[in-house]
CSV table of C-alpha atoms and ligand atoms in Angstrom, one decimal:
chain,number,residue,atom,x,y,z
A,1,MET,CA,3.2,45.7,-26.7
A,2,LEU,CA,2.1,42.5,-28.5
A,3,LYS,CA,-0.5,44.2,-30.6
A,4,GLY,CA,0.1,43.7,-34.3
A,5,LYS,CA,3.3,41.6,-33.6
A,6,LYS,CA,3.9,38.4,-35.6
A,7,VAL,CA,4.6,35.6,-33.2
A,8,LEU,CA,5.9,32.2,-34.4
A,9,LEU,CA,5.2,29.7,-31.6
A,10,GLY,CA,7.2,26.5,-31.7
A,11,ILE,CA,5.9,23.6,-29.6
A,12,SER,CA,8.1,20.6,-28.8
A,13,GLY,CA,7.2,17.3,-27.1
A,14,SER,CA,6.6,17.9,-23.4
A,15,ILE,CA,3.6,17.4,-21.2
A,16,ALA,CA,3.6,21.2,-20.7
A,17,ALA,CA,2.4,21.4,-24.4
A,18,TYR,CA,-1.2,21.3,-23.0
A,19,LYS,CA,-0.5,24.9,-21.8
A,20,SER,CA,0.2,26.0,-25.4
A,21,ALA,CA,-3.5,26.4,-26.0
A,22,ILE,CA,-3.7,29.0,-23.2
A,23,LEU,CA,-0.6,30.7,-24.5
A,24,VAL,CA,-2.0,31.0,-28.1
A,25,ARG,CA,-5.3,32.3,-26.6
A,26,LEU,CA,-3.4,35.0,-24.6
A,27,LEU,CA,-1.3,36.0,-27.5
A,28,ILE,CA,-4.4,36.4,-29.8
A,29,LYS,CA,-6.2,38.3,-27.0
A,30,ALA,CA,-3.1,40.7,-26.8
A,31,GLY,CA,-3.5,41.4,-30.5
A,32,ALA,CA,-0.7,39.3,-31.9
A,33,GLU,CA,-0.8,37.3,-35.1
A,34,VAL,CA,0.2,33.7,-34.3
A,35,LYS,CA,1.5,30.8,-36.4
A,36,VAL,CA,2.2,27.5,-34.8
A,37,ILE,CA,4.9,25.0,-35.7
A,38,MET,CA,5.0,21.6,-33.8
A,39,THR,CA,7.6,18.9,-33.6
A,40,PRO,CA,6.1,15.5,-34.6
A,41,SER,CA,6.2,14.4,-30.9
A,42,ALA,CA,4.4,17.5,-29.7
A,43,THR,CA,1.4,16.4,-31.7
A,44,ASP,CA,1.2,13.4,-29.2
A,45,PHE,CA,0.6,15.9,-26.4
A,46,ILE,CA,-1.9,18.4,-27.9
A,47,ALA,CA,-4.0,18.2,-31.1
A,48,PRO,CA,-2.9,20.5,-34.0
A,49,LEU,CA,-6.7,21.2,-34.6
A,50,THR,CA,-7.0,22.9,-31.2
A,51,LEU,CA,-4.0,25.2,-32.0
A,52,SER,CA,-5.1,25.9,-35.6
A,53,THR,CA,-8.6,26.8,-34.3
A,54,LEU,CA,-7.2,29.2,-31.6
A,55,SER,CA,-4.5,30.7,-33.8
A,56,LYS,CA,-6.7,30.9,-36.9
A,57,ASN,CA,-3.8,29.6,-38.9
A,58,GLU,CA,-2.8,26.3,-40.3
A,59,VAL,CA,-0.4,24.4,-37.9
A,60,LEU,CA,2.7,23.1,-39.5
A,61,SER,CA,4.9,20.3,-38.5
A,62,GLU,CA,6.4,18.6,-41.5
A,63,LEU,CA,9.1,19.9,-43.9
A,64,SER,CA,7.0,18.8,-46.8
A,65,VAL,CA,3.3,17.7,-47.1
A,66,ASN,CA,1.9,16.0,-50.3
A,67,SER,CA,5.1,16.9,-52.2
A,68,SER,CA,4.8,20.6,-51.3
A,69,TRP,CA,7.6,22.2,-49.3
A,70,ALA,CA,7.1,24.3,-46.2
A,71,ASN,CA,9.2,27.4,-46.8
A,72,HIS,CA,11.1,27.5,-43.5
A,73,VAL,CA,13.2,30.5,-44.5
A,74,MET,CA,10.1,32.7,-45.2
A,75,LEU,CA,8.5,31.5,-42.0
A,76,GLY,CA,11.6,32.6,-40.1
A,77,ARG,CA,11.5,36.0,-41.9
A,78,TRP,CA,7.8,36.5,-41.4
A,79,ALA,CA,8.1,36.5,-37.6
A,80,ASP,CA,8.8,39.5,-35.3
A,81,ILE,CA,9.5,37.1,-32.6
A,82,MET,CA,10.0,33.3,-32.3
A,83,LEU,CA,8.9,31.6,-29.1
A,84,ILE,CA,9.6,27.9,-28.4
A,85,ALA,CA,7.3,26.9,-25.5
A,86,PRO,CA,7.5,24.3,-24.2
A,87,LEU,CA,11.2,23.6,-25.0
A,88,SER,CA,11.9,19.9,-24.4
A,89,CYS,CA,15.3,18.6,-23.5
A,90,ASN,CA,15.6,16.9,-26.9
A,91,THR,CA,14.8,20.1,-28.9
A,92,LEU,CA,17.1,22.1,-26.7
A,93,ALA,CA,20.0,19.7,-27.5
A,94,LYS,CA,19.2,19.9,-31.2
A,95,MET,CA,19.2,23.7,-31.0
A,96,ALA,CA,22.5,23.7,-29.2
A,97,ILE,CA,24.2,21.7,-31.9
A,98,GLY,CA,22.2,22.9,-34.9
A,99,LEU,CA,20.6,19.6,-35.8
A,100,CYS,CA,18.0,20.1,-38.5
A,101,ASP,CA,15.7,17.1,-38.6
A,102,ASN,CA,12.3,18.7,-38.5
A,103,LEU,CA,10.5,21.8,-39.6
A,104,LEU,CA,10.8,23.5,-36.2
A,105,MET,CA,14.5,23.1,-36.3
A,106,ALA,CA,14.8,24.3,-39.9
A,107,VAL,CA,12.8,27.5,-39.0
A,108,TYR,CA,14.9,28.1,-35.9
A,109,LEU,CA,18.1,27.8,-37.8
A,110,SER,CA,16.9,30.2,-40.5
A,111,ALA,CA,15.1,32.7,-38.2
A,112,VAL,CA,16.5,36.2,-38.2
A,113,CYS,CA,14.1,37.5,-35.5
A,114,PRO,CA,14.8,37.3,-31.7
A,115,VAL,CA,14.2,33.8,-30.3
A,116,MET,CA,12.9,33.0,-26.8
A,117,VAL,CA,12.5,29.6,-25.2
A,118,ALA,CA,10.6,28.4,-22.3
A,119,PRO,CA,12.2,25.1,-21.1
A,120,ALA,CA,10.0,22.4,-19.5
A,121,MET,CA,11.5,19.2,-18.1
A,122,ASP,CA,11.9,17.1,-15.0
A,123,GLU,CA,14.2,18.5,-12.3
A,124,ASP,CA,16.9,15.8,-12.8
A,125,MET,CA,17.0,16.5,-16.5
A,126,TRP,CA,17.0,20.3,-15.9
A,127,LEU,CA,20.0,20.0,-13.5
A,128,HIS,CA,22.0,17.6,-15.8
A,129,PRO,CA,25.3,19.2,-16.8
A,130,SER,CA,24.5,18.6,-20.5
A,131,THR,CA,21.2,20.6,-20.1
A,132,LYS,CA,23.1,23.5,-18.5
A,133,LYS,CA,25.7,23.4,-21.2
A,134,ASN,CA,23.0,23.5,-23.9
A,135,ILE,CA,21.2,26.3,-22.2
A,136,SER,CA,24.5,28.3,-22.2
A,137,ALA,CA,25.0,27.5,-25.8
A,138,LEU,CA,21.6,29.0,-26.7
A,139,GLU,CA,22.3,32.1,-24.6
A,140,SER,CA,25.6,32.5,-26.4
A,141,TYR,CA,23.6,32.5,-29.7
A,142,GLY,CA,21.7,35.4,-28.4
A,143,ASN,CA,18.5,33.4,-27.6
A,144,SER,CA,16.6,34.5,-24.4
A,145,VAL,CA,15.8,31.8,-21.9
A,146,ILE,CA,12.6,32.2,-19.9
A,147,PRO,CA,13.4,30.9,-16.4
A,148,VAL,CA,11.7,27.6,-15.4
A,149,GLU,CA,9.4,27.6,-12.4
A,150,ASN,CA,9.4,25.5,-9.3
A,151,GLY,CA,6.5,23.2,-8.4
A,152,GLU,CA,4.8,19.9,-9.2
A,153,LEU,CA,6.4,18.0,-12.1
A,154,ALA,CA,5.0,15.4,-14.5
A,155,SER,CA,6.9,12.7,-12.6
A,156,GLY,CA,4.9,13.5,-9.5
A,157,LEU,CA,8.1,15.0,-7.8
A,158,LYS,CA,8.4,18.6,-6.9
A,159,GLY,CA,11.2,20.9,-8.0
A,160,ASP,CA,12.6,23.1,-10.7
A,161,GLY,CA,11.8,22.5,-14.4
A,162,ARG,CA,8.2,23.5,-14.8
A,163,MET,CA,7.5,25.6,-17.9
A,164,SER,CA,6.9,29.2,-17.0
A,165,GLU,CA,3.1,29.8,-16.7
A,166,PRO,CA,1.6,31.3,-19.9
A,167,GLU,CA,0.8,34.6,-18.2
A,168,ASN,CA,4.5,34.9,-17.1
A,169,ILE,CA,5.6,34.1,-20.7
A,170,ILE,CA,3.5,36.9,-22.0
A,171,GLY,CA,5.0,39.2,-19.4
A,172,PHE,CA,8.5,38.1,-20.5
A,173,LEU,CA,7.6,38.9,-24.2
A,174,ASN,CA,6.2,42.3,-23.3
A,175,ASP,CA,9.3,43.1,-21.3
A,176,HIS,CA,11.4,42.0,-24.3
A,177,LEU,CA,9.4,44.2,-26.7
A,178,THR,CA,9.7,47.2,-24.4
A,179,LYS,CA,13.4,46.8,-24.2
A,180,ALA,CA,13.6,46.3,-28.0
A,181,GLY,CA,12.7,49.9,-28.7
A,182,GLN,CA,14.8,51.4,-25.9
A,183,LEU,CA,17.9,52.3,-28.0
A,184,GLY,CA,16.2,52.7,-31.4
A,185,GLY,CA,18.1,55.1,-33.6
A,186,LYS,CA,21.2,55.0,-31.5
A,187,LYS,CA,24.6,54.1,-33.0
A,188,VAL,CA,26.9,52.0,-30.9
A,189,LEU,CA,30.5,51.0,-31.2
A,190,VAL,CA,31.7,47.9,-29.3
A,191,THR,CA,35.2,46.4,-29.3
A,192,ALA,CA,35.8,42.8,-28.4
A,193,GLY,CA,38.4,40.0,-28.3
A,194,PRO,CA,42.2,40.1,-28.1
A,195,THR,CA,44.7,41.7,-30.4
A,196,TYR,CA,47.6,39.8,-32.0
A,197,GLU,CA,50.9,41.6,-32.4
A,198,ALA,CA,53.1,40.0,-35.0
A,199,ILE,CA,56.6,38.9,-34.2
A,200,ASP,CA,57.2,37.5,-37.7
A,201,PRO,CA,54.8,36.1,-40.4
A,202,VAL,CA,54.0,33.0,-38.3
A,203,ARG,CA,54.2,34.1,-34.6
A,204,PHE,CA,52.4,36.7,-32.5
A,205,ILE,CA,51.9,37.9,-29.0
A,206,GLY,CA,48.3,37.7,-27.9
A,207,ASN,CA,46.1,37.1,-24.8
A,208,HIS,CA,43.4,34.7,-23.6
A,209,SER,CA,40.4,37.0,-24.4
A,210,SER,CA,37.6,34.9,-26.1
A,211,GLY,CA,35.6,38.0,-27.0
A,212,LYS,CA,32.5,36.5,-25.3
A,213,THR,CA,31.8,39.6,-23.1
A,214,GLY,CA,32.1,42.1,-26.0
A,215,ILE,CA,30.0,40.0,-28.3
A,216,ALA,CA,27.3,39.6,-25.6
A,217,ILE,CA,27.3,43.4,-25.2
A,218,ALA,CA,27.0,43.9,-28.9
A,219,ASP,CA,24.2,41.4,-29.0
A,220,GLU,CA,22.3,43.0,-26.1
A,221,PHE,CA,22.6,46.5,-27.8
A,222,ARG,CA,21.1,45.0,-30.9
A,223,ARG,CA,18.3,43.5,-28.9
A,224,ARG,CA,17.5,46.9,-27.5
A,225,GLY,CA,17.2,48.3,-31.0
A,226,ALA,CA,20.6,50.0,-31.5
A,227,GLU,CA,22.6,49.9,-34.7
A,228,VAL,CA,25.7,48.1,-33.7
A,229,THR,CA,29.2,48.1,-35.1
A,230,LEU,CA,31.6,45.6,-33.5
A,231,VAL,CA,35.3,46.0,-34.0
A,232,CYS,CA,36.6,42.6,-33.2
A,233,GLY,CA,40.0,41.0,-32.8
A,234,PRO,CA,40.6,37.3,-33.7
A,235,VAL,CA,37.8,35.3,-32.1
A,236,SER,CA,36.0,32.1,-32.9
A,237,GLU,CA,32.6,33.0,-31.2
A,238,HIS,CA,29.4,33.2,-33.3
A,239,ILE,CA,28.4,36.8,-34.1
A,240,ASN,CA,24.8,37.6,-34.9
A,241,SER,CA,24.4,38.5,-38.6
A,242,SER,CA,22.6,41.8,-37.9
A,243,ILE,CA,25.7,43.2,-36.2
A,244,SER,CA,28.1,45.0,-38.5
A,245,VAL,CA,31.5,43.5,-37.9
A,246,ILE,CA,34.9,44.9,-38.6
A,247,LYS,CA,37.6,42.3,-38.2
A,248,VAL,CA,41.0,43.4,-37.1
A,249,THR,CA,44.1,41.7,-35.9
A,250,SER,CA,46.5,44.1,-34.3
A,251,ALA,CA,46.1,46.9,-31.7
A,252,ALA,CA,47.0,49.5,-34.4
A,253,GLU,CA,44.2,48.2,-36.7
A,254,MET,CA,41.7,48.3,-33.9
A,255,TYR,CA,42.8,51.9,-33.0
A,256,ASN,CA,42.4,53.1,-36.7
A,257,ALA,CA,39.0,51.5,-37.0
A,258,CYS,CA,37.7,53.0,-33.7
A,259,VAL,CA,39.1,56.5,-34.3
A,260,ASP,CA,37.5,56.4,-37.7
A,261,LEU,CA,34.1,55.3,-36.5
A,262,PHE,CA,33.8,57.1,-33.1
A,263,PRO,CA,32.6,60.5,-34.5
A,264,GLN,CA,29.3,58.9,-35.8
A,265,MET,CA,28.6,57.0,-32.6
A,266,ASP,CA,26.3,57.8,-29.7
A,267,ILE,CA,27.8,55.2,-27.4
A,268,ALA,CA,31.2,53.4,-27.4
A,269,VAL,CA,32.0,50.4,-25.2
A,270,MET,CA,35.7,49.4,-25.2
A,271,SER,CA,35.7,45.8,-24.0
A,272,ALA,CA,38.5,44.5,-26.1
A,273,ALA,CA,41.7,43.2,-24.4
A,274,VAL,CA,44.0,45.4,-26.4
A,275,ALA,CA,47.7,44.7,-26.3
A,276,ASP,CA,49.6,47.3,-24.4
A,277,TYR,CA,52.8,46.6,-26.2
A,278,THR,CA,53.6,45.6,-29.8
A,279,ILE,CA,56.7,44.4,-31.5
A,280,ALA,CA,58.9,47.4,-32.3
A,281,ASP,CA,60.4,45.8,-35.5
A,282,PRO,CA,58.5,42.7,-36.6
A,283,ALA,CA,60.5,40.4,-39.0
A,284,HIS,CA,59.3,40.1,-42.6
A,285,GLU,CA,60.5,36.5,-42.7
A,286,LYS,CA,60.2,33.7,-40.3
A,287,ILE,CA,62.9,34.1,-37.5
A,288,LYS,CA,65.2,31.1,-37.5
A,289,LYS,CA,66.3,29.3,-34.3
A,290,LYS,CA,69.9,30.3,-33.5
A,291,GLU,CA,71.0,31.6,-30.1
A,292,ASP,CA,70.0,30.1,-26.8
A,293,PHE,CA,68.3,33.4,-25.8
A,294,MET,CA,66.6,36.0,-27.8
A,295,VAL,CA,65.3,39.4,-27.0
A,296,ILE,CA,62.2,41.0,-28.6
A,297,SER,CA,61.9,44.8,-28.3
A,298,LEU,CA,58.4,46.0,-27.6
A,299,GLU,CA,56.9,49.5,-27.9
A,300,LYS,CA,53.7,50.9,-26.4
A,301,THR,CA,50.5,50.7,-28.4
A,302,ARG,CA,48.3,53.8,-28.6
A,303,ASP,CA,45.5,53.7,-26.0
A,304,ILE,CA,42.2,53.6,-27.9
A,305,LEU,CA,39.9,54.4,-24.9
A,306,LYS,CA,42.1,57.3,-23.9
A,307,THR,CA,42.2,58.6,-27.4
A,308,LEU,CA,38.4,58.4,-27.8
A,309,GLY,CA,38.1,60.1,-24.3
A,310,GLY,CA,40.0,63.0,-25.9
A,311,LEU,CA,37.8,63.1,-28.9
A,312,LYS,CA,34.4,62.7,-27.1
A,313,LYS,CA,31.9,65.5,-27.8
A,314,GLY,CA,28.5,66.5,-26.5
A,315,SER,CA,26.3,63.7,-25.4
A,316,GLN,CA,28.6,60.9,-26.6
A,317,LEU,CA,29.0,58.2,-23.9
A,318,LEU,CA,32.3,56.3,-23.5
A,319,ILE,CA,32.5,53.1,-21.5
A,320,GLY,CA,35.8,51.3,-20.7
A,321,PHE,CA,36.8,48.1,-18.9
A,322,ALA,CA,39.4,47.4,-16.3
A,323,LEU,CA,40.7,44.0,-15.7
A,324,GLU,CA,42.6,43.9,-12.5
A,325,THR,CA,44.3,41.5,-10.2
A,326,ASN,CA,45.1,43.8,-7.3
A,327,ASN,CA,44.0,47.3,-6.0
A,328,GLU,CA,41.0,46.8,-8.2
A,329,ARG,CA,38.9,49.8,-7.1
A,330,GLU,CA,41.7,52.3,-7.0
A,331,ASN,CA,43.0,51.2,-10.5
A,332,ALA,CA,39.5,51.2,-12.0
A,333,LEU,CA,38.8,54.8,-10.7
A,334,LYS,CA,42.1,55.9,-12.0
A,335,LYS,CA,41.3,54.6,-15.5
A,336,LEU,CA,37.9,56.4,-15.3
A,337,THR,CA,39.5,59.8,-14.9
A,338,ASP,CA,42.7,59.3,-16.8
A,339,LYS,CA,40.9,58.1,-19.9
A,340,ASN,CA,38.0,60.6,-19.6
A,341,ALA,CA,35.4,57.7,-19.7
A,342,ASP,CA,31.9,58.1,-18.4
A,343,MET,CA,31.8,54.6,-16.9
A,344,ILE,CA,34.3,51.8,-16.1
A,345,VAL,CA,33.3,48.2,-15.8
A,346,LEU,CA,35.7,46.5,-13.4
A,347,ASN,CA,36.2,42.7,-13.5
A,348,SER,CA,38.7,41.2,-11.2
A,349,LEU,CA,40.7,38.1,-12.1
A,350,SER,CA,40.7,37.1,-8.4
A,351,ASP,CA,36.9,36.6,-8.3
A,352,PRO,CA,35.9,32.9,-8.9
A,353,GLY,CA,33.9,32.6,-12.2
A,354,ALA,CA,35.2,36.0,-13.5
A,355,GLY,CA,37.6,36.9,-16.4
A,356,PHE,CA,39.0,34.9,-19.3
A,357,GLY,CA,37.7,31.6,-20.4
A,358,HIS,CA,34.6,31.6,-18.1
A,359,ASP,CA,31.0,31.8,-19.3
A,360,THR,CA,30.3,33.9,-16.2
A,361,ASN,CA,31.6,37.2,-15.0
A,362,LYS,CA,31.4,39.4,-11.9
A,363,ILE,CA,31.5,43.2,-12.3
A,364,ILE,CA,31.4,46.5,-10.5
A,365,ILE,CA,30.4,49.6,-12.6
A,366,PHE,CA,31.8,53.0,-11.6
A,367,ASP,CA,30.6,56.2,-13.2
A,368,LYS,CA,32.1,59.6,-13.4
A,369,ASN,CA,29.3,61.0,-11.1
A,370,GLY,CA,30.6,58.8,-8.3
A,371,GLY,CA,28.1,56.0,-8.8
A,372,GLU,CA,29.3,52.5,-7.8
A,373,ASN,CA,27.2,49.4,-8.5
A,374,HIS,CA,28.1,45.9,-7.6
A,375,PHE,CA,26.6,42.9,-9.4
A,376,ASP,CA,26.6,39.1,-8.6
A,377,THR,CA,28.4,36.5,-10.7
A,378,LYS,CA,26.2,36.0,-13.8
A,379,SER,CA,26.3,34.7,-17.3
A,380,LYS,CA,28.0,37.0,-19.7
A,381,ALA,CA,24.6,37.6,-21.4
A,382,ALA,CA,23.1,38.7,-18.1
A,383,ILE,CA,26.2,40.9,-17.4
A,384,ALA,CA,25.7,42.6,-20.8
A,385,SER,CA,22.1,43.4,-19.9
A,386,ASP,CA,23.2,44.9,-16.5
A,387,ILE,CA,25.9,47.0,-18.3
A,388,ILE,CA,23.3,48.3,-20.8
A,389,ASN,CA,20.7,49.0,-18.1
A,390,SER,CA,23.4,51.0,-16.3
A,391,ILE,CA,24.3,53.0,-19.4
A,392,ILE,CA,20.6,53.8,-20.0
A,393,LYS,CA,20.2,54.9,-16.4
A,394,PHE,CA,23.3,57.0,-16.5
A,395,SER,CA,22.3,58.7,-19.7
A,396,ASN,CA,18.8,59.5,-18.3
A,397,GLY,CA,20.6,61.3,-15.4
B,401,CTP,N1,42.5,49.9,-23.8
B,401,CTP,C1,42.6,50.6,-25.0
B,401,CTP,N2,43.7,50.6,-25.7
B,401,CTP,C2,44.9,50.0,-25.2
B,401,CTP,C3,44.8,49.4,-24.0
B,401,CTP,C4,43.6,49.3,-23.3
B,401,CTP,O1,41.5,51.1,-25.5
B,401,CTP,N3,46.0,50.1,-26.0
B,401,CTP,C5,41.2,49.9,-23.1
B,401,CTP,C6,40.6,48.6,-22.9
B,401,CTP,O2,39.8,48.2,-24.0
B,401,CTP,C7,39.8,48.8,-21.6
B,401,CTP,C8,40.6,49.8,-20.9
B,401,CTP,O3,41.5,50.4,-21.8
B,401,CTP,O4,38.5,49.3,-21.9
B,401,CTP,C9,41.4,49.3,-19.8
B,401,CTP,O5,42.2,48.2,-20.2
B,401,CTP,P1,43.2,47.5,-19.2
B,401,CTP,O6,44.0,46.5,-19.9
B,401,CTP,O7,42.5,47.1,-18.0
B,401,CTP,O8,44.2,48.7,-18.7
B,401,CTP,P2,45.4,49.4,-19.4
B,401,CTP,O9,44.9,50.8,-19.6
B,401,CTP,O10,45.9,48.7,-20.5
B,401,CTP,O11,46.4,49.5,-18.2
B,401,CTP,P3,47.1,48.3,-17.4
B,401,CTP,O12,47.2,47.1,-18.4
B,401,CTP,O13,48.4,48.8,-17.0
B,401,CTP,O14,46.2,47.9,-16.2
């Protein structure tokens, strides 16, 4: 899979940098073209000369050398894949907040290709809450984190935090590249976020959806090679620039956008938390405070998933969500048939770590052929991957 691929290898300051020589060698042997960028402190751990000799390319580490500027934007665009291995705690923190104080960070921040990282640090650092938070931030940007390994650490202690062995990193890259072509040529529609229903020009009825799950699904579809359109309610989450985004506010706007787009789609995943009711007669001017009580009349919104279920043709796949607090299974199965969906992803608000405001989720996927798959509590990125694996498995019969 790596043959002919352009790999940008970023090396940051960690003792595991000595393994980078083997990594470069394995990449070259697999037929990849490799360019290496080092942080200044990485050069304390391994000589740039070793890496330039093995990669057959000049090793870069400064933003400018002898008054000539290293074009970080073009480096980021050159690569098919960017791999940062080892990823030190310091570079991880910089990536999480977007601090741009060296060439590696400038390239990372301007890269348009998939980014993978292989962290390497002592166990105490690896387990620190700030490290966990920074790793989650990277995952939320769509970066893939190669799991650390357990074993002897530079401190002499044993535990988690060792950089994945170069052979395993190559396996991870191959797996990524295999998945990258899985949905090539497929058009996918995803909805995400809440909808806001206006009461008057300054107030609305909304819900707590952050859009994280839908955005993670859109991101994972993109990683698998699909052409993704995301119809998104008001959210503040970062959305990858290669996803085509249609921003909407109300349930009616989301309905119109989805009905319009659905005929051209191969797959549609409705993960938005759409308002079930909207204001019957929103005020055109700000409502003034008068009586002690006020009544707002609501009317039902149109069900987007159900409408698309009625429009579905041929091999089109339609996936809905069900967020339940009680009778979860029964309600999810009812939604599957009532809305003519192919699959329903159930998440229960009663599961710890699931639902609104969490970075994790716990799901069960039901399909119309009677399939029922339970998954553990995982990050929303990992859940997105499970959902897409299930869709691919279902469509392959
Ligand atoms: N949905 C939709 N249009 C709506 C309401 C919901 O497309 N107006 C979709 C959601 O995106 C989700 C699925 O329907 O994929 C189920 O949403 P959920 O809120 O769990 O259920 P409802 O059908 O709204 O029913 P209830 O709120 O009574 O459980």
